[in-house]
mmCIF file of C-alpha atoms and ligand atoms in Angstrom:
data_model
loop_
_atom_site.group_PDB
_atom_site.id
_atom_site.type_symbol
_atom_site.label_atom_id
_atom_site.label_comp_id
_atom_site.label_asym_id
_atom_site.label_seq_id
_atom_site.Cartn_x
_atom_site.Cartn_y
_atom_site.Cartn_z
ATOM 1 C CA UNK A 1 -20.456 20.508 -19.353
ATOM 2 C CA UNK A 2 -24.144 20.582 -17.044
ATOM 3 C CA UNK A 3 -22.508 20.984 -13.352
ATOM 4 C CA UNK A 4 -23.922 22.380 -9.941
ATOM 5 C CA UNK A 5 -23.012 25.483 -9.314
ATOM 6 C CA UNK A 6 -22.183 25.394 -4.951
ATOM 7 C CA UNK A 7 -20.966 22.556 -3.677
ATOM 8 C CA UNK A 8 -19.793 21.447 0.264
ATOM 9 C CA UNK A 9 -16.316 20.312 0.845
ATOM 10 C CA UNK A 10 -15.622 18.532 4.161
ATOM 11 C CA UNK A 11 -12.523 18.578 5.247
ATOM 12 C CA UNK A 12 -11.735 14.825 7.040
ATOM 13 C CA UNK A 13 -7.302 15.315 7.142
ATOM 14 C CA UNK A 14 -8.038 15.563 11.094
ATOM 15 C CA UNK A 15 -9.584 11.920 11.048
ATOM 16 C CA UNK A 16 -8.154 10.315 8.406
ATOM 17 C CA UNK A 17 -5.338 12.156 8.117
ATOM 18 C CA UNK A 18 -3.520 12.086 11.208
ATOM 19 C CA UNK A 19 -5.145 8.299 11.738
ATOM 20 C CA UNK A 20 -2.731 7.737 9.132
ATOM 21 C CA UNK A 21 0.340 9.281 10.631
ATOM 22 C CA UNK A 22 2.455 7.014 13.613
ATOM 23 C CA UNK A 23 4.391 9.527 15.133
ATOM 24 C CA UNK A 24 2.037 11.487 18.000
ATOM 25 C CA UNK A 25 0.984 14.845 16.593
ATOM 26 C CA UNK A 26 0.639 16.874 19.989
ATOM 27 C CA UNK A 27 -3.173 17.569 21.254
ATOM 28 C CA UNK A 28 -2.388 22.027 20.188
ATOM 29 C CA UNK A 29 -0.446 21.235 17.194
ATOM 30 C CA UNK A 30 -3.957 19.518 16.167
ATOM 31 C CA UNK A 31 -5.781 21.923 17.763
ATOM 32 C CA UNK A 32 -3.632 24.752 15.579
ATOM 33 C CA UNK A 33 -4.362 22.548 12.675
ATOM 34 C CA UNK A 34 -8.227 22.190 13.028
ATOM 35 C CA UNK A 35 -8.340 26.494 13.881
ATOM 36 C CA UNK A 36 -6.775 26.913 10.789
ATOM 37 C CA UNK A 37 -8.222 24.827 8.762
ATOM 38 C CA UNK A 38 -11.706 26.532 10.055
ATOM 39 C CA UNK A 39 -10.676 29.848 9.029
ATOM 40 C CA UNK A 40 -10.575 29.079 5.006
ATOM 41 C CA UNK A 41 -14.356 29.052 4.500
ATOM 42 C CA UNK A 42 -14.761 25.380 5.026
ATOM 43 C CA UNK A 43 -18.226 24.939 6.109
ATOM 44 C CA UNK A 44 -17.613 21.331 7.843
ATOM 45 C CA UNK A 45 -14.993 19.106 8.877
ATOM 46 C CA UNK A 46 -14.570 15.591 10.264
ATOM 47 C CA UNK A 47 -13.030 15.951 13.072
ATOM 48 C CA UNK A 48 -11.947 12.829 14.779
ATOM 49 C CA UNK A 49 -12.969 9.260 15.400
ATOM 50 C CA UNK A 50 -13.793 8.115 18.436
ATOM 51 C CA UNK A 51 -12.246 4.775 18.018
ATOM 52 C CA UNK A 52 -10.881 3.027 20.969
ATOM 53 C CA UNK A 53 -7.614 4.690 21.972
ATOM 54 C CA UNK A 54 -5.434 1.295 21.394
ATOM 55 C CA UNK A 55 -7.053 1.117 17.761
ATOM 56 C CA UNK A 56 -5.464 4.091 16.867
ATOM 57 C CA UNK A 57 -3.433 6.222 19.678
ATOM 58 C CA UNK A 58 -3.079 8.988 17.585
ATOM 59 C CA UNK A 59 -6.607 10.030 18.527
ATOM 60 C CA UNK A 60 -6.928 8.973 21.422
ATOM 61 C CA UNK A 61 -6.954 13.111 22.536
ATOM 62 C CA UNK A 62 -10.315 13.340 20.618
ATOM 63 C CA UNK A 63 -12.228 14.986 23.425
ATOM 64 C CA UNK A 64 -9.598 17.489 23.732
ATOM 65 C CA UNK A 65 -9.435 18.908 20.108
ATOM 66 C CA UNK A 66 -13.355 18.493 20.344
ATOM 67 C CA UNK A 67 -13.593 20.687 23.214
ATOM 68 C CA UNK A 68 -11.103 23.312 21.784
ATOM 69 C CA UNK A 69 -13.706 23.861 19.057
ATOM 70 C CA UNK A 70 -16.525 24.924 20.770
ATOM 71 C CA UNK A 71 -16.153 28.639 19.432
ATOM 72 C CA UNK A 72 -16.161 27.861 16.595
ATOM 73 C CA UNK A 73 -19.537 28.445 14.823
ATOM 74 C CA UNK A 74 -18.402 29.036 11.745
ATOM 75 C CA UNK A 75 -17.957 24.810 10.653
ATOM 76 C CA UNK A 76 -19.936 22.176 11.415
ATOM 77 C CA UNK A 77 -18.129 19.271 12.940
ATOM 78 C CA UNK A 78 -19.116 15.594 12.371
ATOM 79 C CA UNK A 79 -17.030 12.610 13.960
ATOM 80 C CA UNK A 80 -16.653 9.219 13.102
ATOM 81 C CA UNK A 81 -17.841 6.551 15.011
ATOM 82 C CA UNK A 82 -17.413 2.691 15.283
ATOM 83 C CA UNK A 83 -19.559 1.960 17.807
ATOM 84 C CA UNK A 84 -22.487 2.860 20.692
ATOM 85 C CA UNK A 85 -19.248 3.389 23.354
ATOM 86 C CA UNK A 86 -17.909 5.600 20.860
ATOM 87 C CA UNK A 87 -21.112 7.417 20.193
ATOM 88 C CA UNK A 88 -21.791 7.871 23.416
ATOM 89 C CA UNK A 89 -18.000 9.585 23.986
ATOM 90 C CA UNK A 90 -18.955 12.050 20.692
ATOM 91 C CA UNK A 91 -22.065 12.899 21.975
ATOM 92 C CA UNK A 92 -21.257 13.709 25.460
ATOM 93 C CA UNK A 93 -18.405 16.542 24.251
ATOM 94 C CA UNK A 94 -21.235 18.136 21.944
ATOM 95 C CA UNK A 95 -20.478 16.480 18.577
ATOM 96 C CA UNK A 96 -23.902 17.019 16.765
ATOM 97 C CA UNK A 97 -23.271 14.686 13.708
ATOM 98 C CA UNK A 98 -21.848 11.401 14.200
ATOM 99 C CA UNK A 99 -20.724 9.056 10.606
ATOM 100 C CA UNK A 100 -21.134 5.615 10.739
ATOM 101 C CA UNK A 101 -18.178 2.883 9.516
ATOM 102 C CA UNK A 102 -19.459 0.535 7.607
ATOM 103 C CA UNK A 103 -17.227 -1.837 4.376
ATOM 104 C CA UNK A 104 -19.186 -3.067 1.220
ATOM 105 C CA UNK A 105 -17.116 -6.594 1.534
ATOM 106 C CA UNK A 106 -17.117 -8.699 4.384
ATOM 107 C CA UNK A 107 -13.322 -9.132 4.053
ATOM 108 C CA UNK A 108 -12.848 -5.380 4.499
ATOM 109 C CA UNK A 109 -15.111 -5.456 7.335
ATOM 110 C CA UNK A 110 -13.484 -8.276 8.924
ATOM 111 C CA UNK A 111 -9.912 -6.655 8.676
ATOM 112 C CA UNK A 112 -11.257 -2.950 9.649
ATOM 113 C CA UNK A 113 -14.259 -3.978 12.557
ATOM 114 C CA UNK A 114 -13.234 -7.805 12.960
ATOM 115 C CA UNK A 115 -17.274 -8.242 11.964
ATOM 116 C CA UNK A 116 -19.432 -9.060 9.172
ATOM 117 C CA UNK A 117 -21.116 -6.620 7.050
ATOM 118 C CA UNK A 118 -24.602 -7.530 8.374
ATOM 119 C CA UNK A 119 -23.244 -7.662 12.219
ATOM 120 C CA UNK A 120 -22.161 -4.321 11.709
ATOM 121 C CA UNK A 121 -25.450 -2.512 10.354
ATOM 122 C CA UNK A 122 -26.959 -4.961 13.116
ATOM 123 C CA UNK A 123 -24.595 -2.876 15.715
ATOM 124 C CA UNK A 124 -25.819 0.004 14.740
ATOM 125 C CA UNK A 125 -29.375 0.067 15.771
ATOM 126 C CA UNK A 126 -28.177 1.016 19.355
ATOM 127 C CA UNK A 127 -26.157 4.225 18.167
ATOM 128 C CA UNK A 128 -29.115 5.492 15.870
ATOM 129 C CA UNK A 129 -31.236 5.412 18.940
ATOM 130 C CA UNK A 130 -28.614 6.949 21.016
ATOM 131 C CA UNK A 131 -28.298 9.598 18.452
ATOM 132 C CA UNK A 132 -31.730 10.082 17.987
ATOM 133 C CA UNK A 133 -32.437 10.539 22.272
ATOM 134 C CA UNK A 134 -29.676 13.317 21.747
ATOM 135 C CA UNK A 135 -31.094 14.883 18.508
ATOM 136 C CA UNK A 136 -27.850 14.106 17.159
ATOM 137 C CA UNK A 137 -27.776 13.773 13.530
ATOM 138 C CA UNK A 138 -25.980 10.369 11.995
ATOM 139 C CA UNK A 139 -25.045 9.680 8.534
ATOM 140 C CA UNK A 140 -23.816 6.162 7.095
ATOM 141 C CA UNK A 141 -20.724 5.532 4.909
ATOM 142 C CA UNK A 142 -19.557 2.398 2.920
ATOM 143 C CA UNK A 143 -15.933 2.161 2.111
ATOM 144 C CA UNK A 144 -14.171 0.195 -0.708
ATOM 145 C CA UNK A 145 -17.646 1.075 -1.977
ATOM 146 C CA UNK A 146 -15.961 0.872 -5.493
ATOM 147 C CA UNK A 147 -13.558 -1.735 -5.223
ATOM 148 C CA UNK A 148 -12.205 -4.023 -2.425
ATOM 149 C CA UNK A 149 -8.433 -4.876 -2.176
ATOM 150 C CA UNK A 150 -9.490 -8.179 -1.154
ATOM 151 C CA UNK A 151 -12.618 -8.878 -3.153
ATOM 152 C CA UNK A 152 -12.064 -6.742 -6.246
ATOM 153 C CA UNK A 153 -14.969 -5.457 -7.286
ATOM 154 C CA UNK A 154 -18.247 -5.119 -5.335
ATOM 155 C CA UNK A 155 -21.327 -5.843 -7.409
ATOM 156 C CA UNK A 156 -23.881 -2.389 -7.501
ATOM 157 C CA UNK A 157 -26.753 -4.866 -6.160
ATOM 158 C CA UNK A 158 -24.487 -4.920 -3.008
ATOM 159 C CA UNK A 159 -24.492 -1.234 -2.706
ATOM 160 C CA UNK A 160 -28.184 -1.423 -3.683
ATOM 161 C CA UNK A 161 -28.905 -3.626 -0.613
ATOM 162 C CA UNK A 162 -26.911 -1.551 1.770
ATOM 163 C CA UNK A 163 -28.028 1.759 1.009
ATOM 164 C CA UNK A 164 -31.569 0.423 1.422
ATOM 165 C CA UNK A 165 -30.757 -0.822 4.709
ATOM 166 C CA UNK A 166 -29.590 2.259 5.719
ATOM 167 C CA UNK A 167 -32.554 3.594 4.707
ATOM 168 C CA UNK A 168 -34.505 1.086 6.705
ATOM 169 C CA UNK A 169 -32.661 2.726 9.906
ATOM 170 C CA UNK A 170 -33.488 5.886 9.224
ATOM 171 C CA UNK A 171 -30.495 7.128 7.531
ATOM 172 C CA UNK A 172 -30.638 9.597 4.505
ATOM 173 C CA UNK A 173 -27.165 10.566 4.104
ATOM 174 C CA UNK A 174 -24.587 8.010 2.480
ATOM 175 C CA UNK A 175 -21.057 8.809 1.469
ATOM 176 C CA UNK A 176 -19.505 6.618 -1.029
ATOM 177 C CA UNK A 177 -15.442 5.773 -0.043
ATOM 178 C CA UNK A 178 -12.969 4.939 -2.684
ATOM 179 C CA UNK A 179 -11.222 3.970 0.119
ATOM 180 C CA UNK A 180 -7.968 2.376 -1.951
ATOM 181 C CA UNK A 181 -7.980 4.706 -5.058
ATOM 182 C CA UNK A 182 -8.935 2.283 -7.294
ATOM 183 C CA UNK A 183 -12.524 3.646 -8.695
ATOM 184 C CA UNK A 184 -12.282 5.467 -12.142
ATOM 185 C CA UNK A 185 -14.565 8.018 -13.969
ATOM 186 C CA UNK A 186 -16.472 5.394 -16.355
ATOM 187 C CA UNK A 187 -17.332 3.367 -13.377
ATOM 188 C CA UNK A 188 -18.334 6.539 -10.996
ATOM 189 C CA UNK A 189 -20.589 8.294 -13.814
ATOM 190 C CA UNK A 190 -22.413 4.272 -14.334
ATOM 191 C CA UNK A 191 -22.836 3.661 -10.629
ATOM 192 C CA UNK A 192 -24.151 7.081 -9.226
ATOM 193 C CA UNK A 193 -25.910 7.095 -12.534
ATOM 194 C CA UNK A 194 -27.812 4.097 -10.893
ATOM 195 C CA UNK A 195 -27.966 5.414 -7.437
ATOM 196 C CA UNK A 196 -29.062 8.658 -7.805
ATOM 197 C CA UNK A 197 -32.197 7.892 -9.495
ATOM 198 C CA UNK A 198 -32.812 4.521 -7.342
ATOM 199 C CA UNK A 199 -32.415 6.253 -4.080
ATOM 200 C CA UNK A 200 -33.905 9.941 -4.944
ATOM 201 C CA UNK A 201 -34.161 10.341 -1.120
ATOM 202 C CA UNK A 202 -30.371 9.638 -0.015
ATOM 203 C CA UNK A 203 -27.680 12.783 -0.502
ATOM 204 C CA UNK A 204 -24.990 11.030 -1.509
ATOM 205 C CA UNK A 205 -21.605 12.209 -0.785
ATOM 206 C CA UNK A 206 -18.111 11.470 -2.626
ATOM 207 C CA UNK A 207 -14.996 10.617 -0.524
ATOM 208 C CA UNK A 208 -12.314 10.175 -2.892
ATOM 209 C CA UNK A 209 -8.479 8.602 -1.951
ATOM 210 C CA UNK A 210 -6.366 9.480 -4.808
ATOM 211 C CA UNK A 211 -3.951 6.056 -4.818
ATOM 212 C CA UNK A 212 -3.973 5.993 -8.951
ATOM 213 C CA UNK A 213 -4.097 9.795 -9.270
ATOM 214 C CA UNK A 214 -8.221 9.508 -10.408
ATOM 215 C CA UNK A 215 -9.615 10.980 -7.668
ATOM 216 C CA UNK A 216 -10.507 14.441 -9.060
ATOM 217 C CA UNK A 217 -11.304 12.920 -12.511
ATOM 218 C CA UNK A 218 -14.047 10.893 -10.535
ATOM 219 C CA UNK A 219 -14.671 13.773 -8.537
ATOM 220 C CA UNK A 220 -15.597 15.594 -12.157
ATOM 221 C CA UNK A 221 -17.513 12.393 -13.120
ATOM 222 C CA UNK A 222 -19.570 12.586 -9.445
ATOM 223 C CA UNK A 223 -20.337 16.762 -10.260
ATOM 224 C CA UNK A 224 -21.519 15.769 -13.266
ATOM 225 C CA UNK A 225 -24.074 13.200 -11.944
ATOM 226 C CA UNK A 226 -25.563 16.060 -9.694
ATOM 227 C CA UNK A 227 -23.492 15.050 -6.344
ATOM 228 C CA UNK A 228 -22.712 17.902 -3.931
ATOM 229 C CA UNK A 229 -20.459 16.718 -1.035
ATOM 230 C CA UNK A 230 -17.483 15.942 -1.151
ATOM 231 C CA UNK A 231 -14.497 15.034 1.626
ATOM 232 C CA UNK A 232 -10.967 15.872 0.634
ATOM 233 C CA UNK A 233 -7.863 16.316 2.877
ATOM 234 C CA UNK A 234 -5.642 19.248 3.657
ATOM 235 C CA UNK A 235 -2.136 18.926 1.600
ATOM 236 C CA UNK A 236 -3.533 15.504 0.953
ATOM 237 C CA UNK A 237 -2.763 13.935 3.987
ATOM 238 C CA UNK A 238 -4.172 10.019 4.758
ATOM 239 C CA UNK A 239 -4.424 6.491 3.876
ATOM 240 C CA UNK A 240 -5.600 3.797 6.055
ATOM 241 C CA UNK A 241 -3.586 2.613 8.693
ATOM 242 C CA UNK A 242 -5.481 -1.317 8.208
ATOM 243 C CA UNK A 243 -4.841 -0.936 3.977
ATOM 244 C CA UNK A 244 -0.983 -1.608 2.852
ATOM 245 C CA UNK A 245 -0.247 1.057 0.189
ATOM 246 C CA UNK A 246 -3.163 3.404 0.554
ATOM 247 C CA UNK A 247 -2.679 6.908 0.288
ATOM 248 C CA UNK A 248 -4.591 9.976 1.515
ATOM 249 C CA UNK A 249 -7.570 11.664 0.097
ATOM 250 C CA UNK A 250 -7.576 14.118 -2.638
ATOM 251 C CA UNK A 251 -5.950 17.632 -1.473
ATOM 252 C CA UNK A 252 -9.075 19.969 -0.527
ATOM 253 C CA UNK A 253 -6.412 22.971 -1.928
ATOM 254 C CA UNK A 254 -6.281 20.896 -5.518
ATOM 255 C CA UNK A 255 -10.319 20.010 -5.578
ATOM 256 C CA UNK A 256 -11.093 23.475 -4.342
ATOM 257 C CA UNK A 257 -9.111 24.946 -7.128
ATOM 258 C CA UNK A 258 -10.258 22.687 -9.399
ATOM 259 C CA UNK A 259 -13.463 23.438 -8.842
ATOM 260 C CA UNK A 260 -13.231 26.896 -8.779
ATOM 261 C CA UNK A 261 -11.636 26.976 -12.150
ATOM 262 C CA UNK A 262 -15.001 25.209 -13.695
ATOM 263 C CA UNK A 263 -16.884 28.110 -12.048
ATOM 264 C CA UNK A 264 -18.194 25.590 -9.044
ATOM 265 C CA UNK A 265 -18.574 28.120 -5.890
ATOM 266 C CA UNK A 266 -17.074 26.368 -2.868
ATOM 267 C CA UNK A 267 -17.375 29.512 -0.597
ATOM 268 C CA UNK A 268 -13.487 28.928 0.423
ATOM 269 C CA UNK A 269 -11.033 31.647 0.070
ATOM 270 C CA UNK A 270 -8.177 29.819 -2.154
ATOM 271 C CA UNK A 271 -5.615 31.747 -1.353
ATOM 272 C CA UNK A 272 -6.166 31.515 2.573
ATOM 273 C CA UNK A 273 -6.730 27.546 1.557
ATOM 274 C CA UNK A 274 -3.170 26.953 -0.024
ATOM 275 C CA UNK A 275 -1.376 29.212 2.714
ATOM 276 C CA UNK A 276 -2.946 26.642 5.399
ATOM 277 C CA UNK A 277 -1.590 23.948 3.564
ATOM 278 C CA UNK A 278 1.669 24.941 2.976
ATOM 279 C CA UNK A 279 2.073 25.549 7.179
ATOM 280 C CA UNK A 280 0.527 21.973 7.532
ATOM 281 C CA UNK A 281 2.977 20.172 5.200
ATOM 282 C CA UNK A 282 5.266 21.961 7.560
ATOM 283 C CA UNK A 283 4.193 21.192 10.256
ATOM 284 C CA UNK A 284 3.597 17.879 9.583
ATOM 285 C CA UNK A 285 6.936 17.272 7.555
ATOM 286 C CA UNK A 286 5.135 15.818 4.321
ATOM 287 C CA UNK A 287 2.283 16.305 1.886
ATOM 288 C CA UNK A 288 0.502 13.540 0.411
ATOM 289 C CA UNK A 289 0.839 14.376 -3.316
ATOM 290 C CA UNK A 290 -0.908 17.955 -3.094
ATOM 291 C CA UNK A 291 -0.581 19.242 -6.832
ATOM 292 C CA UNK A 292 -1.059 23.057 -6.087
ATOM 293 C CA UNK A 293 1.327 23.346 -3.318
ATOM 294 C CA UNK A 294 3.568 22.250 -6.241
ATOM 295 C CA UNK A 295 3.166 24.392 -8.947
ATOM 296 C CA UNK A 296 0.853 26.745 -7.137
ATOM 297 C CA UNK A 297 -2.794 27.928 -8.460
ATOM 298 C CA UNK A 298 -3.581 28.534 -12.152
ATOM 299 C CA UNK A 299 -3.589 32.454 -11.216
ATOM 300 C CA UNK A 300 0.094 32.291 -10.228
ATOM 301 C CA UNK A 301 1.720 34.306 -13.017
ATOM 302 C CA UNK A 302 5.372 33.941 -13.845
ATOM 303 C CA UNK A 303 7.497 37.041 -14.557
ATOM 304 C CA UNK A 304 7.422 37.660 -18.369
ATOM 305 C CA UNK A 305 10.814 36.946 -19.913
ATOM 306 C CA UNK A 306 13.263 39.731 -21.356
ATOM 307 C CA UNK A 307 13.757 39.989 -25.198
ATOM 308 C CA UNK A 308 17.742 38.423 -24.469
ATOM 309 C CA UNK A 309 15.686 35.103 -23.093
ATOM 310 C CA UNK A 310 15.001 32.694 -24.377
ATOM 311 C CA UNK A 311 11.283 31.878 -24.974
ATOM 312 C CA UNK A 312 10.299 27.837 -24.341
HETATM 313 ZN ZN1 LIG B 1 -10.669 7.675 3.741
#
């Protein structure tokens, strides 16, 4: 198997992770959460949205955990953003890479933004040039890029016409969002097959919900096609607070290890990884379907049975 050997993980579990959760996860619980999380290795994390505080109360304290940060050298933060008022929010507490939201479907985008696809790379002219009066760097995203739950599947020309759109305002950075779980290997390894060699100018990045339990097979498929970025969530936490019956991302500890195993440098220490995770299930009060901190890391050696056991 041909595979890169260093790849980035961001971590996104304090966006769309606790976006995900109802009950109000105190302002230094997350702040506890984010510290830790910055002290495994991870080189950058998505921090937050800045979403209007009655879209989703849970961060509505995104300035806060933002500001609690600023020490911290060590990981590059990125927030999301939905729009200019948001930008504007992310920008002014020193956030120095802002994502845009945008669906592949117009259903999506109508149920997520309450706009049309077009409106909404439209609406982003005025953050770009906001960002760019900063020197704030932006990057574009384009959930249910590999399957809508209203529309099924989304046609690659589609993806095609966004990217180059995107490219058209001056964004270079895309990450594609299995959003609902439903992509699978075959389909990842064909479309980035495509993309990759029509858009030779756009880093592509993988953000991978594991609904069906394929996320880290396409993450394998994506590694294979040369991609290098990847988002995955502590303990697995997420889903989509807008998408009935979506779960969270793949577990960072699980894709970590996984790629660790294949010889894949992450430049995370696994061990500190899956002790982080472990005191966020807890202090959460649930994982979201985190394999290691289930039967622990490959490494993890039983004690050898005695010759009066039984072996098997
Ligand atoms: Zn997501």
């Amino acid at each position: 198997m041909k595979l890169p050997t260093h790849v980035t993980v961001c971590e996104v579990a304090p966006r769309d992770g606790f976006q995900a959760i109802h009950e109000w996860i105190p302002t230094e619980k997350k702040v506890e959460i984010v510290k830790m999380l910055a002290s495994t290795g991870l080189t950058s994390m998505e921090i937050t949205s800045f979403v209007h505080p009655k879209a989703i109360p849970q961060l509505r304290d995104a300035e806060e955990v933002v500001r609690a940060m600023q020490d911290q050298q060590e990981i590059k933060l990125r927030a999301l953003v939905p729009n200019v008022r948001g930008a504007a929010r992310a920008i002014d507490v020193g956030i120095k890479k802002l994502k845009l939201m945008l669906s592949a479907t117009d259903s999506h985008s109508l149920s997520n933004s309450n706009c049309l696809v077009k409106d909404a790379l439209e609406g982003m002219k005025p953050i770009i040039e906001l960002a760019q009066k900063h020197d704030v760097a932006v990057g574009g995203s384009i959930s249910v890029a590999f399957g809508c739950p209203f529309e099924g599947k989304v046609p690659l020309e589609k993806i095609c016409s966004i990217i180059e759109h995107y490219q058209s305002l001056g964004i270079h950075e895309v990450s594609l969002a299995d959003s609902t779980g439903v992509a699978n290997p075959q389909q990842v390894d064909h479309m980035l097959g495509v993309l990759v060699k029509q858009f030779s100018s756009v880093t592509f990045s993988m953000h991978l919900h594991n609904t069906r339990g394929m996320a880290l097979a396409n993450a394998v498929a994506a590694l294979q096609q040369g991609i290098v970025h990847f988002d995955s969530s502590i303990a697995g936490l997420g889903g989509c607070p807008y998408l009935p019956g979506a779960t969270g991302n793949i577990a960072t500890e699980d894709l970590i290890h996984a790629f660790e195993q294949m010889g894949v440098r992450t430049g995370v220490n696994e061990a500190r990884l899956l002790a982080v995770a472990r005191q966020v299930k807890d202090m959460i009060g649930y994982d979201g379907g985190s394999f290691l901190l289930q039967a622990g890391p490959c490494s993890q050696l039983h004690q050898k049975p005695t010759s009066q056991q039984k072996l098997g």
